[in-house]
PDB file of C-alpha atoms in Angstrom:
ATOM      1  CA  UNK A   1      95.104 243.494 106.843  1.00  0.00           C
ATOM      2  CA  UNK A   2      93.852 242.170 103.542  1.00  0.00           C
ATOM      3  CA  UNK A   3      94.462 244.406 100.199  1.00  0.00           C
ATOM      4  CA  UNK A   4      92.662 247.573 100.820  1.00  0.00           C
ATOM      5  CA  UNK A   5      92.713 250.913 101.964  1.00  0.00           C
ATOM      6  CA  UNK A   6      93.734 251.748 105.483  1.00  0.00           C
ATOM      7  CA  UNK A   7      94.409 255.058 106.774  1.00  0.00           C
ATOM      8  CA  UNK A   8      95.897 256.290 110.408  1.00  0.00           C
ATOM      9  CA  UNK A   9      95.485 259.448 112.885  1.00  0.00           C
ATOM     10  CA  UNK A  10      99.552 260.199 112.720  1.00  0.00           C
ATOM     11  CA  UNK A  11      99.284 261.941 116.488  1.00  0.00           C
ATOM     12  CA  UNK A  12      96.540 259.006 118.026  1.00  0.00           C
ATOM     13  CA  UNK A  13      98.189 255.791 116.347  1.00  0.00           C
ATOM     14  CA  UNK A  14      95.119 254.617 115.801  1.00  0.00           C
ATOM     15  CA  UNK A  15      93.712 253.364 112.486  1.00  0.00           C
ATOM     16  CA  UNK A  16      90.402 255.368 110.864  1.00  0.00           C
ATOM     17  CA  UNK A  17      89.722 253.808 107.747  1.00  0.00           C
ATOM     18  CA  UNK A  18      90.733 249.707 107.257  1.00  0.00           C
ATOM     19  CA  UNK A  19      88.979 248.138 104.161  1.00  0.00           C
ATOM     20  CA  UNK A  20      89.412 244.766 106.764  1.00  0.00           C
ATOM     21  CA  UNK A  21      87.122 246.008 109.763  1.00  0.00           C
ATOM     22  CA  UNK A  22      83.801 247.022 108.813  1.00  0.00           C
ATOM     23  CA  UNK A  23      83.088 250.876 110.536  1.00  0.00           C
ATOM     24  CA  UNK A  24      80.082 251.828 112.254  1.00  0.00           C
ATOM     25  CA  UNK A  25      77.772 254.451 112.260  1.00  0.00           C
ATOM     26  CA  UNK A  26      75.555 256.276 114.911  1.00  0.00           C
ATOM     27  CA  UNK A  27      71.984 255.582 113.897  1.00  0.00           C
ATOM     28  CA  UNK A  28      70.447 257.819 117.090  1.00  0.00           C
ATOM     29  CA  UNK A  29      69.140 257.237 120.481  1.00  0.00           C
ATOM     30  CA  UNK A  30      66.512 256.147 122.661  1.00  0.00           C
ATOM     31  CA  UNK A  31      65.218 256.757 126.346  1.00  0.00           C
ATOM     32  CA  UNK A  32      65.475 254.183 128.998  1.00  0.00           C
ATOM     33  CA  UNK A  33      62.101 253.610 130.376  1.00  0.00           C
ATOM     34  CA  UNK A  34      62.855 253.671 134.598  1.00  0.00           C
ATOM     35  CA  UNK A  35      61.505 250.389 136.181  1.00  0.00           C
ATOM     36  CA  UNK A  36      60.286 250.159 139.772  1.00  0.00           C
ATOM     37  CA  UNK A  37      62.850 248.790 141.944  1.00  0.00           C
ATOM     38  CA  UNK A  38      65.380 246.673 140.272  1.00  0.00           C
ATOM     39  CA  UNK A  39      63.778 244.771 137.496  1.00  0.00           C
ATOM     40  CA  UNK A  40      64.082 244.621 133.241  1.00  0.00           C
ATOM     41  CA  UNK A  41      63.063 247.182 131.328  1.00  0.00           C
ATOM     42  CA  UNK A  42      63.552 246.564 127.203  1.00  0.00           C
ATOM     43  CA  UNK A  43      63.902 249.230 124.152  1.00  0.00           C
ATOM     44  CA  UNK A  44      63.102 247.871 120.751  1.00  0.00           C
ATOM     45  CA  UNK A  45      64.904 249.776 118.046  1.00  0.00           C
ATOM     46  CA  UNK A  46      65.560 249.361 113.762  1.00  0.00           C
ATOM     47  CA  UNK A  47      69.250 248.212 112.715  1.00  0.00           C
ATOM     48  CA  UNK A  48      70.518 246.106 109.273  1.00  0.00           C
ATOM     49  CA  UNK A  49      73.148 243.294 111.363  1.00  0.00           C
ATOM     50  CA  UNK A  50      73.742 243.389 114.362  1.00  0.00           C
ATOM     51  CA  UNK A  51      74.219 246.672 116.189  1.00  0.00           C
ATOM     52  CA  UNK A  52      76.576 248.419 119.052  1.00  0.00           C
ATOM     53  CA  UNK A  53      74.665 249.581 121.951  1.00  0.00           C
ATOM     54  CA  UNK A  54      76.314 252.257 124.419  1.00  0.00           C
ATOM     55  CA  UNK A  55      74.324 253.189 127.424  1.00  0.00           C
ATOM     56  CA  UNK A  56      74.143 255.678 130.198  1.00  0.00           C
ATOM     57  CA  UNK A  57      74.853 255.167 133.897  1.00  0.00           C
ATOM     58  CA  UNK A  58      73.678 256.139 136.680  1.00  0.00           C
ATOM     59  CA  UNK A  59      76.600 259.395 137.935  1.00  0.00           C
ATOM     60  CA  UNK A  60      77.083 260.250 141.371  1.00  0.00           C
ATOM     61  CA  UNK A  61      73.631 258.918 142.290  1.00  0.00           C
ATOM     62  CA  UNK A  62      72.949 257.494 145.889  1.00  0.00           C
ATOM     63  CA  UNK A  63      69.456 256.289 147.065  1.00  0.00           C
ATOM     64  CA  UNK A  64      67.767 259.383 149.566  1.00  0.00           C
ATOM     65  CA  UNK A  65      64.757 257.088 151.070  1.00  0.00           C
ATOM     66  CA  UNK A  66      65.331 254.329 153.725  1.00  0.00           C
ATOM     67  CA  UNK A  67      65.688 250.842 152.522  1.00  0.00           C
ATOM     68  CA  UNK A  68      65.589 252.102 149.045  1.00  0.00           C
ATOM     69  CA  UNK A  69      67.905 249.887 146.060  1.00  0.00           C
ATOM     70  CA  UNK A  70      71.361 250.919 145.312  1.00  0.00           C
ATOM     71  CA  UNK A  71      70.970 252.079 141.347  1.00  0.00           C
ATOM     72  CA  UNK A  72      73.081 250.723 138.810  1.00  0.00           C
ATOM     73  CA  UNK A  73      72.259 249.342 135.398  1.00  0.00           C
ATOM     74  CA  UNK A  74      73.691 246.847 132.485  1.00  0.00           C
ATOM     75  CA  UNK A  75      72.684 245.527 129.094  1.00  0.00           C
ATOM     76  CA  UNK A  76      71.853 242.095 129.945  1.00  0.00           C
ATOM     77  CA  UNK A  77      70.148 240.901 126.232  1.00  0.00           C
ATOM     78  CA  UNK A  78      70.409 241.374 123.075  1.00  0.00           C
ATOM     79  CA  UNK A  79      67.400 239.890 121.003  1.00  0.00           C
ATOM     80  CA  UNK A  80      67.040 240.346 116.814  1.00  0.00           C
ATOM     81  CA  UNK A  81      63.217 240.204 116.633  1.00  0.00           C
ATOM     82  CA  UNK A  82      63.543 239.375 112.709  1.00  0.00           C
ATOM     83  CA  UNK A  83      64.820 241.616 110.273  1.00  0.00           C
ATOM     84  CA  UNK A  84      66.040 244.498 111.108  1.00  0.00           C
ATOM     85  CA  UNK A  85      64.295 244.743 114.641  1.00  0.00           C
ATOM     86  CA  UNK A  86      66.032 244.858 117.595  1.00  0.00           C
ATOM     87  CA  UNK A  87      65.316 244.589 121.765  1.00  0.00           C
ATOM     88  CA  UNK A  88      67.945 245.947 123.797  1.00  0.00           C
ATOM     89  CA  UNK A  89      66.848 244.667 127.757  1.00  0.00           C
ATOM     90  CA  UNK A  90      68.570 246.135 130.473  1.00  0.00           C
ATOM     91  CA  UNK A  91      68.483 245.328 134.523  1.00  0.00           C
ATOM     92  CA  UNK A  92      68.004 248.761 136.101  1.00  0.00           C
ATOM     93  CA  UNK A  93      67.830 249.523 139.764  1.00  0.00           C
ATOM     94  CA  UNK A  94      66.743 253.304 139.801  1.00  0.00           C
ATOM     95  CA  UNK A  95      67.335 256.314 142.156  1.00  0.00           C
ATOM     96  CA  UNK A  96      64.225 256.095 145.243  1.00  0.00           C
ATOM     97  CA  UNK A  97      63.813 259.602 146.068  1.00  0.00           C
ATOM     98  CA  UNK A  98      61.898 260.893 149.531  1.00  0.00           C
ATOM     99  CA  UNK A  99      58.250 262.204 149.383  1.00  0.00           C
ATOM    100  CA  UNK A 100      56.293 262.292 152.291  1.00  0.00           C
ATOM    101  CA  UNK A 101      56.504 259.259 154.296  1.00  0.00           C
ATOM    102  CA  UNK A 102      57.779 257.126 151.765  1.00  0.00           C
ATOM    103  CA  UNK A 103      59.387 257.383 148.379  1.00  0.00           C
ATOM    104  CA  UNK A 104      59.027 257.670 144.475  1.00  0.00           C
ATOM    105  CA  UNK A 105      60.916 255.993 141.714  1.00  0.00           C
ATOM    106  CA  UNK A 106      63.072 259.255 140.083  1.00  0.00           C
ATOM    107  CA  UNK A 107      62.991 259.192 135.729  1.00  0.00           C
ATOM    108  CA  UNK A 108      66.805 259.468 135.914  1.00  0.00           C
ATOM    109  CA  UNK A 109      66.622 259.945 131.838  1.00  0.00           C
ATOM    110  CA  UNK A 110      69.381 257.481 130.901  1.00  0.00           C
ATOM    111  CA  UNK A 111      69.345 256.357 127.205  1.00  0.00           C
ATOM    112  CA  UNK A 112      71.134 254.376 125.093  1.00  0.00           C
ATOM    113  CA  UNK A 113      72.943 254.995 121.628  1.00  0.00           C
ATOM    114  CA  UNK A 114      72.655 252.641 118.708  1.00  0.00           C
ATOM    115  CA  UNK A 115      75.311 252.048 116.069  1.00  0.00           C
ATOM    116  CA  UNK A 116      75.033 250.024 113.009  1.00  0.00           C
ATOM    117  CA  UNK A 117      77.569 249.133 110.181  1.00  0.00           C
ATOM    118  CA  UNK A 118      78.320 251.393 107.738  1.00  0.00           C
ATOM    119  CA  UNK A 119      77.910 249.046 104.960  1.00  0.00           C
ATOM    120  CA  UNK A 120      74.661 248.171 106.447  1.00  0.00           C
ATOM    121  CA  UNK A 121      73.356 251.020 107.059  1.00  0.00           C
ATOM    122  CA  UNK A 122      74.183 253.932 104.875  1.00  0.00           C
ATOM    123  CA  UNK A 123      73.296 257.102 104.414  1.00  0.00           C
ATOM    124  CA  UNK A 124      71.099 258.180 101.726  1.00  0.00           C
ATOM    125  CA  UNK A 125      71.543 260.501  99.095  1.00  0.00           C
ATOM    126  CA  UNK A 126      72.210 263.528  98.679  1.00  0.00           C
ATOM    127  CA  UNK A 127      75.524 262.895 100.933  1.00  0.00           C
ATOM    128  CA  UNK A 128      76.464 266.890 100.958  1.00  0.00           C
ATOM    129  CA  UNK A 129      80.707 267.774 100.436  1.00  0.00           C
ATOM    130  CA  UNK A 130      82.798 265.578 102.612  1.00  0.00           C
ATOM    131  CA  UNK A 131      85.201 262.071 102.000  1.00  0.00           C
ATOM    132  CA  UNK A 132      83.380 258.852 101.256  1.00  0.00           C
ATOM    133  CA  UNK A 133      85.250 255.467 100.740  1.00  0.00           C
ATOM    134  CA  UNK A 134      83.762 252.722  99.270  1.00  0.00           C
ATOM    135  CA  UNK A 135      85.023 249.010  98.642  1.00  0.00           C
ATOM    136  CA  UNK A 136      85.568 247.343  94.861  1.00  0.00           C
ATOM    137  CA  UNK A 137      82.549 245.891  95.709  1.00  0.00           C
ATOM    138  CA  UNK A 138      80.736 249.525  96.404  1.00  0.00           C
ATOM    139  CA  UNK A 139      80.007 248.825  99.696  1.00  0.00           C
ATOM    140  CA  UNK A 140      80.647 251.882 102.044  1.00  0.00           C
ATOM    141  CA  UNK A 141      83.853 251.945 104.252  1.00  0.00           C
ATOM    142  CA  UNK A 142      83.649 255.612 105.350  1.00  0.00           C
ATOM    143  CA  UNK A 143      81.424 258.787 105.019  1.00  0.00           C
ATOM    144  CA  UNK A 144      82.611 262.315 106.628  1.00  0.00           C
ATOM    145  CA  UNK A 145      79.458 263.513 106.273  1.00  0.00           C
ATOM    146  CA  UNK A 146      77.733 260.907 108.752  1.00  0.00           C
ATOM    147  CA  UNK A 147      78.279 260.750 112.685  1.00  0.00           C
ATOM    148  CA  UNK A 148      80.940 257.304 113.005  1.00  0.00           C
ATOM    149  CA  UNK A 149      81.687 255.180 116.057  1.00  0.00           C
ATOM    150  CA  UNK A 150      84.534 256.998 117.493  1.00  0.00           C
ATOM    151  CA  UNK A 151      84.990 255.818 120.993  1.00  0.00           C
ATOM    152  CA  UNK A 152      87.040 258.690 124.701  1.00  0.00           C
ATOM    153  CA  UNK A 153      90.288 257.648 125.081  1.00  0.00           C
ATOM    154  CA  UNK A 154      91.767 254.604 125.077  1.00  0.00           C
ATOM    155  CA  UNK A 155      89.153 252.636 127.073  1.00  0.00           C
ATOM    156  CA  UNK A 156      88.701 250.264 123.957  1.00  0.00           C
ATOM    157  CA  UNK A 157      91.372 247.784 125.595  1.00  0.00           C
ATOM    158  CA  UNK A 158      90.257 247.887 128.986  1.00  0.00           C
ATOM    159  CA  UNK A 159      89.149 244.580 130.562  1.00  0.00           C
ATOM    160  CA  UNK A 160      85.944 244.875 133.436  1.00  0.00           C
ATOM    161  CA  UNK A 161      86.489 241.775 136.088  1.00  0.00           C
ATOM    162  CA  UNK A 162      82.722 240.809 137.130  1.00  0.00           C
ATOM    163  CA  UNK A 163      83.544 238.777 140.751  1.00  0.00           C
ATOM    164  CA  UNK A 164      82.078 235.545 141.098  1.00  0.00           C
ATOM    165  CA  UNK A 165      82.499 235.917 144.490  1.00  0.00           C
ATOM    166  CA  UNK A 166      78.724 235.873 146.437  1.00  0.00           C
ATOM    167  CA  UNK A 167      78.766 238.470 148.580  1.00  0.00           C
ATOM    168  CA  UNK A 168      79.051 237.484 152.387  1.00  0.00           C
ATOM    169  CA  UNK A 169      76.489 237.959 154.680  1.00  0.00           C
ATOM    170  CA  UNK A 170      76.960 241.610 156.166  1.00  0.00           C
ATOM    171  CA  UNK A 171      74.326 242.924 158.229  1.00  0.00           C
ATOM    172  CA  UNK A 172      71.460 243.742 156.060  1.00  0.00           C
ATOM    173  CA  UNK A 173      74.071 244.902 153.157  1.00  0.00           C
ATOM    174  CA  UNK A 174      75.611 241.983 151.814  1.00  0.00           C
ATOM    175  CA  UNK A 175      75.912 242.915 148.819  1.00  0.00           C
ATOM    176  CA  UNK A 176      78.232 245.893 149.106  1.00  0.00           C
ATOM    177  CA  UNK A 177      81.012 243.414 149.730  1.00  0.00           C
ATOM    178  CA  UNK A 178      80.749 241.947 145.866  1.00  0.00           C
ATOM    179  CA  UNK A 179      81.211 245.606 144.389  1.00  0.00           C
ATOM    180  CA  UNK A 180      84.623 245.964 141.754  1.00  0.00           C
ATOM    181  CA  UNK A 181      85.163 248.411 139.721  1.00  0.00           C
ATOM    182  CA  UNK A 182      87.834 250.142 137.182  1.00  0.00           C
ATOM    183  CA  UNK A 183      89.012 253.605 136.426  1.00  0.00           C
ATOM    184  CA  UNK A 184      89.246 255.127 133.641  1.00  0.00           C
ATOM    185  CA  UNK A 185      91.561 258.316 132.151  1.00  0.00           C
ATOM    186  CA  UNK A 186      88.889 260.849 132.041  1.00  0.00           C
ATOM    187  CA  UNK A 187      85.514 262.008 133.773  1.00  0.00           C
ATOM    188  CA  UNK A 188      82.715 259.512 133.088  1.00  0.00           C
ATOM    189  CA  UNK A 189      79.902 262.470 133.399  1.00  0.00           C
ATOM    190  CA  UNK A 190      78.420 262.643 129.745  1.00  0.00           C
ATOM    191  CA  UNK A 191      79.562 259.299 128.578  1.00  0.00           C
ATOM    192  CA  UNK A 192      78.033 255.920 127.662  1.00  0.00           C
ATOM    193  CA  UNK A 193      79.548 252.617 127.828  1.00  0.00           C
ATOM    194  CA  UNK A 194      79.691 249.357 126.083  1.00  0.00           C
ATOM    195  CA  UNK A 195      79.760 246.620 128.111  1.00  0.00           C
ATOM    196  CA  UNK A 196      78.712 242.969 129.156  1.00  0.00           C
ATOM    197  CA  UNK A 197      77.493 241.882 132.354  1.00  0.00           C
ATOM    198  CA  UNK A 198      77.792 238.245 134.126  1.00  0.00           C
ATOM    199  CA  UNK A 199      73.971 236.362 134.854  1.00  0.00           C
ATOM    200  CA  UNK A 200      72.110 236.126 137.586  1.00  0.00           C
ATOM    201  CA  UNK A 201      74.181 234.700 140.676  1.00  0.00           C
ATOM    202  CA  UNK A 202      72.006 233.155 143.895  1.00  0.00           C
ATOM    203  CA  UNK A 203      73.377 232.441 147.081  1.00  0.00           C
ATOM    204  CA  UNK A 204      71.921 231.054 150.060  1.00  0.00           C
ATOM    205  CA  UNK A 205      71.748 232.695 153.500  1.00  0.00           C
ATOM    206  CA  UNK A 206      71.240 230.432 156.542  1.00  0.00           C
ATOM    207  CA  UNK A 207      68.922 232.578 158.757  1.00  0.00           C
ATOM    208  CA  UNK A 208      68.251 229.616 161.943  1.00  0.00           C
ATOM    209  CA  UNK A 209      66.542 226.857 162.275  1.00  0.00           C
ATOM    210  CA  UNK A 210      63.653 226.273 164.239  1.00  0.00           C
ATOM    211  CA  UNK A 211      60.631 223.946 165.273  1.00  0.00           C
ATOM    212  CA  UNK A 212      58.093 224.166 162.461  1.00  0.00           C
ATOM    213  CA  UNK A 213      55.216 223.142 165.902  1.00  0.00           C
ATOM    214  CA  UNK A 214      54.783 219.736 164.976  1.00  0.00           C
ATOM    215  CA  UNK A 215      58.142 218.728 165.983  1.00  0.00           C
ATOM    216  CA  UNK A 216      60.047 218.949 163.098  1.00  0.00           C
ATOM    217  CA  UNK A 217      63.200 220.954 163.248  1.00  0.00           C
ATOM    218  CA  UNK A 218      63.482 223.198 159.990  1.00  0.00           C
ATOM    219  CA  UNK A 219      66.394 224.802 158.816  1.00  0.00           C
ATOM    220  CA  UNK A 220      65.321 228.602 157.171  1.00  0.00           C
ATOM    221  CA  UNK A 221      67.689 230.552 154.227  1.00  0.00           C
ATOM    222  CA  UNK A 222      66.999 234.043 152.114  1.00  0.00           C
ATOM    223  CA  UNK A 223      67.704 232.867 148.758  1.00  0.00           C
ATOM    224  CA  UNK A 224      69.175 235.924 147.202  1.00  0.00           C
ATOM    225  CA  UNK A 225      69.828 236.543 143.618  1.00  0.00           C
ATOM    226  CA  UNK A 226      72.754 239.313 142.668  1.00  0.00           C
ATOM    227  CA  UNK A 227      72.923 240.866 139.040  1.00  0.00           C
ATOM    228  CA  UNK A 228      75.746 242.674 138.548  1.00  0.00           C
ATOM    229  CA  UNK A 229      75.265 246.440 137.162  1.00  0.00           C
ATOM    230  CA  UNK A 230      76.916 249.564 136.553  1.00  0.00           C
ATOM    231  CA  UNK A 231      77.135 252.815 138.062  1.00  0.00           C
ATOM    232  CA  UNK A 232      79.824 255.973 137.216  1.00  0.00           C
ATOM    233  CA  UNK A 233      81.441 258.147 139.785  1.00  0.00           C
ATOM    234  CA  UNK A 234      84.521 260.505 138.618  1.00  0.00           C
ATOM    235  CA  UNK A 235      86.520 258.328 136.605  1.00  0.00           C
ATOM    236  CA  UNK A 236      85.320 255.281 138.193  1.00  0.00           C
ATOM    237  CA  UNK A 237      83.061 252.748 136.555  1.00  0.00           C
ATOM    238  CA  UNK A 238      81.606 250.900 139.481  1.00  0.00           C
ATOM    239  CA  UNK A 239      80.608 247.149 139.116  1.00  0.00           C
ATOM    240  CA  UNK A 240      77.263 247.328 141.794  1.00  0.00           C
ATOM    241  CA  UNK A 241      75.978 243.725 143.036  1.00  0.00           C
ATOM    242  CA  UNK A 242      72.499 244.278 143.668  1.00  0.00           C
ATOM    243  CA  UNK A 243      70.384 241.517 144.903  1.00  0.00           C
ATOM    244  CA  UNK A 244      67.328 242.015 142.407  1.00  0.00           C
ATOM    245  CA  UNK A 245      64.994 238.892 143.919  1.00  0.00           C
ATOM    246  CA  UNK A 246      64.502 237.690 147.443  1.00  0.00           C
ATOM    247  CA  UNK A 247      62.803 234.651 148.662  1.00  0.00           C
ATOM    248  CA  UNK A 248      62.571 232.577 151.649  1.00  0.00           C
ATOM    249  CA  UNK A 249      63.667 228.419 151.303  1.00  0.00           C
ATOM    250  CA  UNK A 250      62.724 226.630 154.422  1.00  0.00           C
ATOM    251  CA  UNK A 251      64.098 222.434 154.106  1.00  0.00           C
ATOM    252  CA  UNK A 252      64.300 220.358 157.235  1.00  0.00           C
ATOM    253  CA  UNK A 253      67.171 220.691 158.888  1.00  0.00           C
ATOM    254  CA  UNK A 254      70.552 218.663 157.832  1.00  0.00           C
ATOM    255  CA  UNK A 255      69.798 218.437 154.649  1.00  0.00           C
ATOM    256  CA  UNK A 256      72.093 218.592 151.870  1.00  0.00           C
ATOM    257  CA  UNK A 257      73.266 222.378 150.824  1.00  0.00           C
ATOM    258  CA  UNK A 258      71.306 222.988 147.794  1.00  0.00           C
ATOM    259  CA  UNK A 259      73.281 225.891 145.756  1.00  0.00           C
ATOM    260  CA  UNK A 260      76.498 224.313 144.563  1.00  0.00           C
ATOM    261  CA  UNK A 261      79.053 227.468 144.144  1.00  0.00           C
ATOM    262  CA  UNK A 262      82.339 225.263 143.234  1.00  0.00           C
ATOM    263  CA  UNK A 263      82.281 226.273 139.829  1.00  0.00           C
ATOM    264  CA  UNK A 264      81.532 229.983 139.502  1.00  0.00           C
ATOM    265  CA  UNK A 265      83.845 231.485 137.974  1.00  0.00           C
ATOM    266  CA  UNK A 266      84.840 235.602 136.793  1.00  0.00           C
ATOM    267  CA  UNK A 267      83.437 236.528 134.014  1.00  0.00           C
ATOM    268  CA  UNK A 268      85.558 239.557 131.631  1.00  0.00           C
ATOM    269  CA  UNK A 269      83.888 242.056 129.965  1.00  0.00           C
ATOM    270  CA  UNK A 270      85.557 245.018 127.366  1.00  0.00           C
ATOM    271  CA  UNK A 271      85.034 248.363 128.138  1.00  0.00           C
ATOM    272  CA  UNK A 272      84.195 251.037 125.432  1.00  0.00           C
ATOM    273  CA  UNK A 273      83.197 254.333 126.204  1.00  0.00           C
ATOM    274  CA  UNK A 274      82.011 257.596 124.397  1.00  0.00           C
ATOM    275  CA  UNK A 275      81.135 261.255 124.646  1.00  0.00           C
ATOM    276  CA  UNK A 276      77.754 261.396 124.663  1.00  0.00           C
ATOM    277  CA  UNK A 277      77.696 265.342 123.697  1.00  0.00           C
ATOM    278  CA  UNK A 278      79.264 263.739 119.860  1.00  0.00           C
ATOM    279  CA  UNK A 279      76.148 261.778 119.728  1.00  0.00           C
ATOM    280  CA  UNK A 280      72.749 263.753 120.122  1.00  0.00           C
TER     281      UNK A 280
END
């Protein structure tokens, strides 16, 4: 560290106050609106530079109605609108619950959690007994009285693998076969996470060819494109490839393959997680 100030937690090891790392501070949440089907959904929100964002997942949730979407969601942009405005846009596959003879899209009332810089975002007088730190330059390091980014366990240093692998055909499931996932050292029920998620991934799916009835022999692929989001179940963050587009490419047959998947590679992500019931 530079000169400065930096304080410890003696029984965690970890450090709480560094004048060198800027600290952040919970600036409040906001609800998830649920999509229908898998498809982006975006929350615009205030923060000075540029914020943390912690969202829930999906817990212990299966799909009730036939042929309904596996759910899972992930932050997938970040956008500064100017200023201090914010969109947050998340892919989100929601639960498809049974009614009747079909099925509903179920408000699964996920939200996310925003956290700005402390320096950035301070709170305003009057600041009520507590610490406070500030810098020589009177910018704010820490403030007792204020609800800081304080993050369950030690999940800060964990590393999520996103495959790059398209999932093979399987039935009418393929995409079970791309799931990963990673566990973590406590109950993920009443947490959010931090974390990144790979793009889009399409992959092509030779379904025959036939005679298009003028003689012409066609060859006929699902062109299906896999986002990769998150689900929770016990202590196990799930990585859920969902195939959130479908279409059908029809070229004549022989011809040249048209997706070229020789240079797909994983993508890492860090995983940070918190207790939601610190955060309100």
């Amino acid at each position: 560290m530079r000169f400065g100030i930096e304080t410890k937690n003696l029984a965690a090891g970890n450090i709480t106050i560094d004048a060198s790392h800027r600290a952040f501070v919970y600036l409040g949440k906001k609800a998830i609106p649920t999509g229908s089907g898998a498809r982006f959904t975006s929350v615009d929100f205030s923060c000075n530079g540029v914020p943390q964002v912690y969202f829930d997942v999906p817990y212990n949730v299966v799909g009730t109605a036939p042929g309904a979407p596996r759910t899972g969601i992930a932050l997938c942009r970040l956008e500064n609108l100017g200023g201090s405005s914010w969109r947050a846009t998340f892919i989100y596959s929601p639960r498809i619950v049974l009614l009747g003879a079909g099925g509903v899209v179920e408000d699964m009332g996920l939200s996310l959690r925003i956290f700005g810089r402390l320096d950035l975002n301070p709170p305003r007088p009057p600041y009520g007994k507590g610490i406070m730190v500030r810098a020589l330059d009177g910018s704010m390091l820490f403030c007792s009285t204020v609800r800081m980014l304080r993050q369950a366990g030690n999940t800060y240093d964990t590393q999520a693998v996103l495959k790059a692998d398209i999932p093979a055909q399987n039935g009418n499931d393929p995409e079970n076969v791309g799931d990963t996932f990673v566990d973590t050292p406590f109950n993920l029920v009443g947490k959010s996470i931090l974390a990144n998620t790979r793009g889009t991934i399409s992959g092509a799916y030779y379904q025959g060819t036939f005679n298009n009835g003028e003689g012409i022999f066609e060859d006929y692929y699902d062109i299906l494109k896999f986002n990769a989001l998150y689900w929770a179940s016990g202590s196990r963050l799930w990585v859920r490839r969902i195939p959130t587009d479908r279409y059908q490419y029809i070229t004549q047959a022989g011809s040249v393959y048209f997706i070229d998947n020789s240079r797909r590679l994983p993508v890492y992500s860090r995983l940070s997680v918190i207790d939601n019931s610190q955060f309100p």
